[in-house]
Coordinates of C-alpha atoms in Angstrom, one line a residue:
M122 CA 80.6 95.7 92.3
R123 CA 82.4 99.1 91.8
K124 CA 86.0 98.9 92.8
T125 CA 86.8 102.6 92.8
K126 CA 85.5 104.5 95.8
I127 CA 83.7 107.8 95.6
I128 CA 84.4 110.8 98.0
C129 CA 81.8 113.6 98.2
T130 CA 82.5 117.0 99.6
I131 CA 79.6 118.1 101.7
G132 CA 78.2 121.7 101.6
P133 CA 75.0 123.7 101.5
V134 CA 73.2 121.5 99.0
S135 CA 74.1 118.2 100.7
D136 CA 74.5 118.8 104.4
N137 CA 71.1 117.5 105.6
Y138 CA 70.3 113.9 106.6
E139 CA 68.0 113.2 103.7
M140 CA 70.6 114.3 101.0
L141 CA 73.4 112.4 102.8
H142 CA 71.2 109.3 102.7
K143 CA 70.5 109.7 99.0
L144 CA 74.2 110.3 98.2
A145 CA 75.1 107.1 100.2
L146 CA 72.5 105.1 98.3
A147 CA 73.8 106.5 95.0
G148 CA 77.3 105.3 95.8
M149 CA 79.1 107.7 98.1
N150 CA 81.7 106.0 100.2
V151 CA 83.4 108.8 102.1
V152 CA 82.2 112.3 103.1
R153 CA 84.8 115.2 102.9
L154 CA 84.4 118.1 105.2
N155 CA 86.4 121.1 103.9
M156 CA 87.6 123.1 106.9
S157 CA 88.3 126.1 104.6
H158 CA 84.5 126.7 104.7
G159 CA 83.2 124.4 107.4
Q160 CA 82.2 125.5 110.9
H161 CA 82.7 123.0 113.8
D162 CA 79.0 123.0 114.9
R163 CA 77.7 122.3 111.4
C164 CA 80.4 119.7 110.7
A165 CA 79.6 117.9 114.0
Q166 CA 75.9 117.7 112.9
I167 CA 77.0 116.2 109.6
I168 CA 79.2 113.6 111.3
K169 CA 76.3 112.8 113.7
S170 CA 74.1 112.2 110.6
I171 CA 76.7 109.9 109.1
R172 CA 77.0 107.9 112.3
T173 CA 73.2 107.5 112.3
L174 CA 73.2 106.4 108.6
N175 CA 75.9 103.9 109.3
K176 CA 73.7 102.0 111.6
K177 CA 71.3 101.5 108.7
L178 CA 73.5 101.1 105.7
H179 CA 75.0 97.7 104.6
H180 CA 78.3 99.4 104.0
P181 CA 79.6 102.3 106.0
V182 CA 80.4 105.9 105.0
A183 CA 83.7 107.1 106.3
V184 CA 84.5 110.7 107.4
L185 CA 87.4 112.7 106.1
I186 CA 88.3 116.2 107.4
D187 CA 90.4 118.4 105.0
T188 CA 92.5 121.1 106.6
Q189 CA 92.6 124.6 105.2
G190 CA 96.4 124.8 105.3
P191 CA 98.6 127.9 104.9
E192 CA 96.6 130.0 102.4
I193 CA 97.7 133.2 100.8
R194 CA 94.8 135.5 99.7
T195 CA 94.3 139.0 98.5
G196 CA 92.6 141.5 100.8
D197 CA 89.2 143.2 100.9
L198 CA 88.5 145.6 98.0
K199 CA 86.2 148.6 98.2
N200 CA 85.6 148.1 94.5
E201 CA 86.4 145.3 92.1
L202 CA 89.5 145.9 90.0
N203 CA 89.4 145.4 86.3
L204 CA 92.9 144.4 85.3
R205 CA 94.0 144.5 81.7
P206 CA 97.0 142.9 80.1
G207 CA 99.9 145.3 80.2
D208 CA 98.6 147.3 83.2
I209 CA 101.1 148.1 86.0
I210 CA 99.8 147.4 89.4
S211 CA 101.1 147.9 93.0
V212 CA 101.1 144.8 95.2
V213 CA 101.4 145.5 98.9
A214 CA 102.2 142.8 101.5
R215 CA 100.0 142.7 104.6
G216 CA 97.9 145.7 103.9
E217 CA 94.9 146.7 106.0
A218 CA 92.7 148.0 103.2
D219 CA 93.1 149.1 99.6
V220 CA 93.4 152.9 99.3
E221 CA 93.9 153.3 95.6
S222 CA 92.4 151.7 92.5
S223 CA 95.8 150.4 91.3
S224 CA 96.7 148.5 94.4
I225 CA 96.4 144.9 95.5
H226 CA 97.0 143.8 99.1
I227 CA 98.1 140.3 99.9
N228 CA 98.0 138.8 103.4
Y229 CA 101.5 137.3 103.4
E230 CA 104.1 139.3 105.2
D231 CA 107.2 137.7 103.6
L232 CA 105.9 138.1 100.1
I233 CA 108.5 140.7 99.2
N234 CA 111.4 138.5 100.6
D235 CA 110.3 135.4 98.8
V236 CA 109.8 136.6 95.3
T237 CA 112.4 138.0 92.9
I238 CA 112.1 140.2 89.9
G239 CA 110.7 138.2 87.0
D240 CA 108.7 135.8 89.2
K241 CA 105.0 135.1 88.5
I242 CA 102.2 135.7 91.0
T243 CA 99.0 133.8 90.1
V244 CA 95.6 135.0 91.5
D245 CA 92.2 133.5 91.5
N246 CA 93.2 129.9 90.6
G247 CA 95.2 131.0 87.6
L248 CA 92.7 133.4 86.0
I249 CA 94.9 136.5 86.7
N250 CA 98.7 136.4 86.3
L251 CA 101.2 139.1 87.3
E252 CA 105.0 139.5 86.7
V253 CA 107.1 141.1 89.3
L254 CA 108.9 144.2 87.8
S255 CA 110.5 145.8 90.9
K256 CA 110.5 145.6 94.7
E257 CA 110.6 148.1 97.6
E258 CA 110.3 147.6 101.3
R259 CA 106.7 146.5 101.4
T260 CA 105.5 147.1 97.9
M261 CA 106.1 145.6 94.4
Q262 CA 105.3 146.9 91.0
C263 CA 103.9 144.1 88.8
R264 CA 102.8 143.9 85.1
V265 CA 99.5 142.2 84.4
I266 CA 100.1 139.3 82.0
D267 CA 96.6 137.8 82.1
G268 CA 93.9 140.1 83.2
G269 CA 90.4 139.9 84.5
V270 CA 88.1 141.2 87.2
L271 CA 89.7 140.9 90.7
K272 CA 87.3 140.5 93.7
S273 CA 88.1 140.4 97.4
K274 CA 89.7 137.5 99.2
R275 CA 91.0 135.7 96.0
H276 CA 93.4 132.8 96.3
V277 CA 97.1 133.5 95.5
N278 CA 99.7 131.1 94.3
L279 CA 103.5 131.6 93.9
P280 CA 104.5 128.9 91.5
G281 CA 107.9 127.4 92.2
I282 CA 108.5 129.6 95.2
R283 CA 109.2 128.1 98.7
V284 CA 106.9 130.2 100.9
N285 CA 107.8 130.8 104.6
L286 CA 104.6 129.5 106.1
P287 CA 104.0 126.7 108.6
A288 CA 102.7 123.3 107.4
I289 CA 100.0 123.3 110.1
T290 CA 98.5 126.7 111.0
E291 CA 96.8 127.6 114.3
K292 CA 93.4 127.2 112.6
D293 CA 94.5 123.8 111.4
R294 CA 95.4 122.8 115.0
R295 CA 91.9 123.8 116.2
D296 CA 90.4 121.8 113.3
I297 CA 92.6 118.8 114.1
A298 CA 91.6 118.9 117.7
F299 CA 88.0 118.9 116.5
A300 CA 88.7 115.9 114.2
I301 CA 90.2 113.9 117.2
E302 CA 87.2 114.8 119.4
Q303 CA 84.8 113.6 116.6
A304 CA 86.8 110.4 116.0
V305 CA 86.9 111.0 112.3
D306 CA 88.5 108.4 110.1
F307 CA 90.9 110.4 107.9
I308 CA 92.6 113.8 108.0
A309 CA 93.7 115.3 104.6
L310 CA 96.6 117.6 105.3
S311 CA 96.8 120.5 102.8
F312 CA 100.0 121.7 101.0
V313 CA 102.2 118.9 102.2
R314 CA 105.8 119.9 101.2
S315 CA 107.9 117.3 103.0
P316 CA 107.5 114.1 105.1
D317 CA 108.2 116.3 108.2
D318 CA 104.7 117.8 107.7
I319 CA 103.2 114.3 108.1
R320 CA 105.3 113.6 111.1
E321 CA 104.2 116.9 112.7
L322 CA 100.6 115.9 112.3
K323 CA 101.2 112.4 113.7
E324 CA 102.7 114.1 116.8
L325 CA 99.6 116.2 117.2
L326 CA 97.4 113.1 116.9
G327 CA 99.4 111.3 119.6
D328 CA 97.9 108.0 120.5
K329 CA 95.2 108.5 117.9
A330 CA 97.8 108.3 115.1
D331 CA 97.0 104.6 114.5
K332 CA 93.3 105.3 114.3
I333 CA 93.0 108.5 112.3
K334 CA 94.8 108.0 108.9
I335 CA 96.6 110.8 107.2
I336 CA 96.1 111.7 103.6
A337 CA 98.8 114.0 102.1
K338 CA 97.6 116.6 99.6
I339 CA 100.2 117.3 96.9
E340 CA 99.5 120.9 95.8
D341 CA 102.8 122.5 94.8
Q342 CA 106.2 121.8 93.2
E343 CA 108.0 121.2 96.5
G344 CA 105.5 118.4 97.3
V345 CA 106.1 116.9 93.9
R346 CA 109.9 117.0 94.4
N347 CA 109.5 115.2 97.8
L348 CA 106.8 112.9 96.6
E349 CA 108.4 109.5 97.3
E350 CA 109.3 110.3 100.9
I351 CA 105.9 111.9 101.5
V352 CA 104.1 108.7 100.1
K353 CA 106.2 106.5 102.4
E354 CA 105.1 108.5 105.5
A355 CA 101.4 108.9 104.7
H356 CA 98.5 106.5 104.6
G357 CA 97.5 107.9 101.2
V358 CA 97.9 110.8 98.8
M359 CA 95.4 113.2 97.2
V360 CA 96.2 114.6 93.7
A361 CA 94.8 118.0 94.5
R362 CA 94.6 119.3 91.0
G363 CA 93.2 122.7 91.8
D364 CA 96.3 124.3 93.3
L365 CA 98.6 121.8 91.7
G366 CA 97.4 122.7 88.2
V367 CA 98.3 126.4 89.0
E368 CA 101.7 125.6 90.5
I369 CA 102.9 123.4 87.6
P370 CA 102.5 123.8 83.8
L371 CA 99.1 122.5 82.8
E372 CA 100.6 120.1 80.3
E373 CA 102.6 118.5 83.1
L374 CA 99.5 117.8 85.3
P375 CA 98.5 114.5 83.7
I376 CA 102.1 113.3 84.0
V377 CA 102.3 114.2 87.7
Q378 CA 98.9 112.6 88.4
R379 CA 100.1 109.4 86.9
R380 CA 103.4 109.6 88.8
I381 CA 101.6 110.1 92.1
I382 CA 99.3 107.2 91.5
A383 CA 102.2 105.0 90.4
T384 CA 104.2 105.9 93.5
C385 CA 101.3 105.1 95.8
A386 CA 100.9 101.7 94.1
K387 CA 104.6 101.1 94.5
Y388 CA 104.6 101.7 98.3
G389 CA 101.1 100.3 99.0
R390 CA 99.3 103.6 99.7
R391 CA 95.9 104.8 98.9
A392 CA 95.6 107.3 95.9
I393 CA 92.8 109.9 95.5
V394 CA 92.2 112.0 92.4
A395 CA 90.4 115.2 93.1
T396 CA 89.1 118.5 91.7
H397 CA 87.2 119.4 88.5
M398 CA 86.2 115.8 87.8
L399 CA 82.6 116.8 86.8
E400 CA 82.9 120.6 87.1
S401 CA 80.4 121.3 84.3
M402 CA 77.7 119.4 86.3
I403 CA 77.6 122.1 88.9
E404 CA 75.3 123.8 86.4
N405 CA 74.4 121.1 83.8
P406 CA 72.7 117.7 84.2
T407 CA 75.2 115.9 82.0
P408 CA 79.1 116.0 81.9
T409 CA 81.3 117.0 79.0
R410 CA 82.9 114.2 77.0
A411 CA 86.3 115.4 78.2
E412 CA 85.2 115.1 81.9
V413 CA 84.0 111.5 81.2
T414 CA 87.4 110.7 79.8
D415 CA 89.2 112.4 82.7
V416 CA 87.3 110.2 85.2
A417 CA 87.9 107.1 83.1
N418 CA 91.6 107.8 83.1
A419 CA 91.7 108.0 86.9
V420 CA 89.8 104.7 87.1
Y421 CA 92.1 103.1 84.5
E422 CA 95.1 104.2 86.5
E423 CA 93.6 102.3 89.4
A424 CA 93.2 105.1 91.8
D425 CA 91.6 104.0 95.0
C426 CA 89.2 107.0 95.1
I427 CA 87.8 109.7 92.9
M428 CA 86.5 112.9 94.5
L429 CA 83.7 115.5 93.9
S430 CA 84.0 119.0 95.3
G431 CA 81.7 121.8 94.1
E432 CA 79.6 119.3 92.3
T433 CA 78.2 118.1 95.7
T434 CA 78.6 121.2 97.8
V435 CA 76.8 123.9 95.7
G436 CA 75.9 122.1 92.4
K437 CA 72.4 121.6 91.1
Y438 CA 72.8 117.8 90.5
P439 CA 74.7 116.2 93.4
I440 CA 73.0 112.8 93.1
K441 CA 73.4 112.6 89.4
C442 CA 77.1 113.4 89.8
V443 CA 77.6 110.4 92.0
E444 CA 75.6 108.2 89.6
V445 CA 77.7 109.4 86.7
L446 CA 81.0 108.5 88.5
D447 CA 79.5 105.2 89.5
R448 CA 78.6 104.3 85.8
I449 CA 81.9 105.4 84.4
A450 CA 83.9 103.5 87.0
R451 CA 81.9 100.3 86.5
A452 CA 82.4 100.5 82.7
I453 CA 86.1 101.1 82.9
E454 CA 86.7 98.4 85.5
R455 CA 85.5 95.8 83.1
T456 CA 88.9 96.1 81.4
R457 CA 92.4 95.6 82.9
G458 CA 93.9 98.7 84.3
L459 CA 97.4 100.0 84.2
R460 CA 98.4 97.7 87.1
F461 CA 101.1 100.0 88.6
S462 CA 101.0 97.5 91.5
D463 CA 103.2 95.2 89.5
D464 CA 106.0 97.4 90.9
L465 CA 104.9 97.0 94.5
V466 CA 107.8 97.0 97.0
M467 CA 107.8 93.8 98.9
D468 CA 109.3 95.1 102.1
N469 CA 108.1 92.5 104.6
D470 CA 107.1 88.9 104.8
K471 CA 103.4 89.7 105.3
Q472 CA 103.3 91.6 102.0
E473 CA 104.9 88.6 100.3
I474 CA 102.2 86.3 101.7
A475 CA 99.4 88.7 100.7
A476 CA 100.9 88.7 97.1
A477 CA 101.0 84.9 97.1
A478 CA 97.3 84.8 98.1
V479 CA 96.4 87.2 95.3
K480 CA 98.4 85.3 92.7
L481 CA 96.7 82.0 93.9
A482 CA 93.2 83.6 93.7
E483 CA 93.8 84.9 90.2
S484 CA 95.3 81.6 89.0
I485 CA 92.2 79.6 90.1
S486 CA 89.7 82.3 89.1
A487 CA 88.5 82.7 92.7
K488 CA 85.5 85.0 93.1
A489 CA 86.9 86.6 96.2
I490 CA 89.7 86.9 98.7
V491 CA 88.3 86.6 102.2
V492 CA 90.3 88.5 104.8
P493 CA 89.3 88.2 108.5
T494 CA 91.3 91.1 110.1
R495 CA 91.2 93.0 113.4
R496 CA 93.2 96.1 112.6
G497 CA 93.0 96.0 108.8
L498 CA 96.7 95.2 108.2
M499 CA 96.2 92.1 106.1
A500 CA 93.3 93.7 104.2
N501 CA 95.6 96.6 103.3
L502 CA 98.4 94.3 102.2
V503 CA 96.0 92.4 99.9
T504 CA 94.7 95.8 98.5
N505 CA 98.2 96.8 97.7
C506 CA 98.4 93.9 95.1
H507 CA 95.4 95.3 93.2
P508 CA 93.8 91.9 92.3
Q509 CA 92.1 92.1 88.9
G510 CA 89.4 89.5 89.2
P511 CA 88.7 88.6 92.8
I512 CA 86.8 91.0 95.2
I513 CA 88.4 91.6 98.6
C514 CA 85.9 90.8 101.3
A515 CA 87.3 92.0 104.7
F516 CA 85.7 90.9 107.9
T517 CA 86.6 92.7 111.2
N518 CA 85.2 92.9 114.7
D519 CA 86.1 96.6 115.0
S520 CA 83.9 99.5 113.7
R521 CA 86.8 101.9 113.0
T522 CA 88.8 99.3 111.0
R523 CA 85.7 98.7 108.9
R524 CA 85.4 102.4 108.1
L525 CA 89.1 102.8 107.4
L526 CA 88.9 100.0 104.8
V527 CA 86.1 101.9 103.0
M528 CA 88.8 103.9 101.1
N529 CA 90.6 100.8 99.8
R530 CA 90.0 100.0 96.2
N531 CA 88.0 96.8 95.5
V532 CA 87.3 96.1 99.2
L533 CA 83.9 95.3 100.8
S534 CA 84.2 95.6 104.5
Y535 CA 81.9 94.0 107.1
R536 CA 81.8 93.9 110.9
I537 CA 81.1 90.7 112.7
N538 CA 81.9 89.1 116.1
F539 CA 84.8 86.6 115.8
S540 CA 84.1 83.2 117.2
S541 CA 86.7 81.1 119.1
D542 CA 86.0 78.6 116.4
P543 CA 87.6 79.9 113.1
E544 CA 85.2 77.8 111.0
K545 CA 82.2 79.5 112.5
T546 CA 83.7 82.9 111.7
L547 CA 84.4 82.0 108.1
G548 CA 81.0 80.4 107.8
T549 CA 79.3 83.6 108.9
A550 CA 81.4 85.5 106.4
A551 CA 80.4 83.1 103.6
R552 CA 76.7 83.4 104.6
I553 CA 76.9 87.2 104.5
M554 CA 78.7 87.2 101.1
M555 CA 76.1 84.9 99.6
Q556 CA 73.4 87.5 100.3
R557 CA 75.0 89.6 97.6
D558 CA 74.2 89.1 93.9
E559 CA 77.9 88.7 93.1
F560 CA 78.3 85.4 95.0
N561 CA 76.8 81.9 95.0
A562 CA 77.4 78.6 96.7
Q563 CA 79.7 77.2 94.0
D564 CA 82.2 80.1 94.1
K565 CA 85.7 79.3 95.1
V566 CA 87.4 81.8 97.4
V567 CA 90.9 82.2 98.9
V568 CA 91.0 82.8 102.6
I569 CA 94.0 84.6 104.1
S570 CA 94.3 85.6 107.8
D571 CA 96.3 85.6 110.9
A572 CA 93.3 86.8 112.9
L573 CA 91.9 83.3 113.1
S574 CA 95.0 81.6 114.3
Q575 CA 95.8 81.0 118.0
H576 CA 99.4 81.8 117.3
G577 CA 99.0 84.7 114.8
V578 CA 100.4 82.6 111.9
E579 CA 99.2 83.6 108.5
A580 CA 97.3 80.9 106.6
I581 CA 96.1 80.7 103.0
Q582 CA 93.2 78.3 102.1
I583 CA 91.1 77.5 99.1
R584 CA 87.5 77.1 100.1
Q585 CA 84.0 77.0 98.5
L586 CA 81.4 79.5 99.8
G587 CA 78.5 77.0 100.0
D588 CA 80.6 74.6 102.1
L589 CA 81.8 77.3 104.4
A590 CA 78.3 78.6 104.9
T591 CA 77.2 75.3 106.4
K592 CA 79.6 75.8 109.2
A593 CA 78.2 79.2 110.2
G594 CA 77.2 79.6 113.8
D595 CA 74.8 82.1 115.3
L596 CA 77.0 85.1 114.4
E597 CA 75.4 88.0 112.5
E598 CA 76.6 91.0 110.6
L599 CA 76.9 94.0 112.9
G600 CA 76.3 97.7 112.1
D601 CA 78.7 100.6 112.8

């Protein structure tokens, strides 16, 4: 079984039912809908397709909506600008249209106030870089440091500068309302700069805040500075290496990635590594050796998920990309990872009990840790301990809980009805597990749960799958 989960961004080459089915069979665990490009009607159709698929698949595919966030972009150009190093260019804040060949317009009104002379403006994901030479009321003079051909509507970064933009834009609010209406599983909030941004989204979610989990995207220096408090507030964190790689020195990016994953492990949060994982496979059928090593590092660091973007939205080989991630992850997972979870904060008794169950399972070489759970709490606590050998098999009677656990590293999640007789529930779980190649009747497992106790008391047991399976009643595995 592959422990590391795979997220696929859905786009023009993958947004039909047949391709979604193929991606799921290849190993996709979560679909990502990028609201920077997605329209509500098309996204609703994709979600409907996933819901249909989940009735047929043995393991569900979860849905993540990714907000656009407060983007800064250049304006429309009548003609492309060929910028050469050393050129002096005018940059205008909030222009309607370019009127001269030496002018760039940027759609951010406070640009002049936020930057100072000597600051750097980065355009088109770092391909073009400008240095601010002078400022007037609405116009700046800038020197081209790194040149290139500038087209319309290019992304702009202001590295190290605190921009005066809301964490959640009006467009984001409409997209969040859509996410609530569609009952998605996760919302990834772009450009999270402080824990207050997460709290604002929780307020918008209202009574759905416990059901739709928030992933904080770390994309700038302020987010990195406030990392620990952001991690504590969110369900998980995405290392969004596109914008983050522009906002910080490139040589610092691997260090920051490792720090984010380690901090998530410390506080028991999910960690996602995203962007440019197999970028060359947008055009080519095989990855570069450097890309293979990059993916391997994320798996070795024990990230919960690795994510594809352009590879599965516009690329020529979306299925192959998922298969490549699957093969790399399986190979690396055969060796011990970095185990950042050794520093896990034990901030409550339940986490201590989960850690004890994991330690017991590892000491007796148990094949699995079986976790009956209604809301997923105990399954999350066991995941936080990153067991090296045992597989975490979570059994719930709730469809949403089952999907939320899809993002957890090393978790297989199932939905069954719970019997009033705990032995029948565990027997059904054992019978379902033994249908997989990984398990047989002689396997020892550790059971941990408070869902089977009349008084909600956590219990840890050592059981044998074959013995448990004989106690199964007439319960069956349920679909989504």
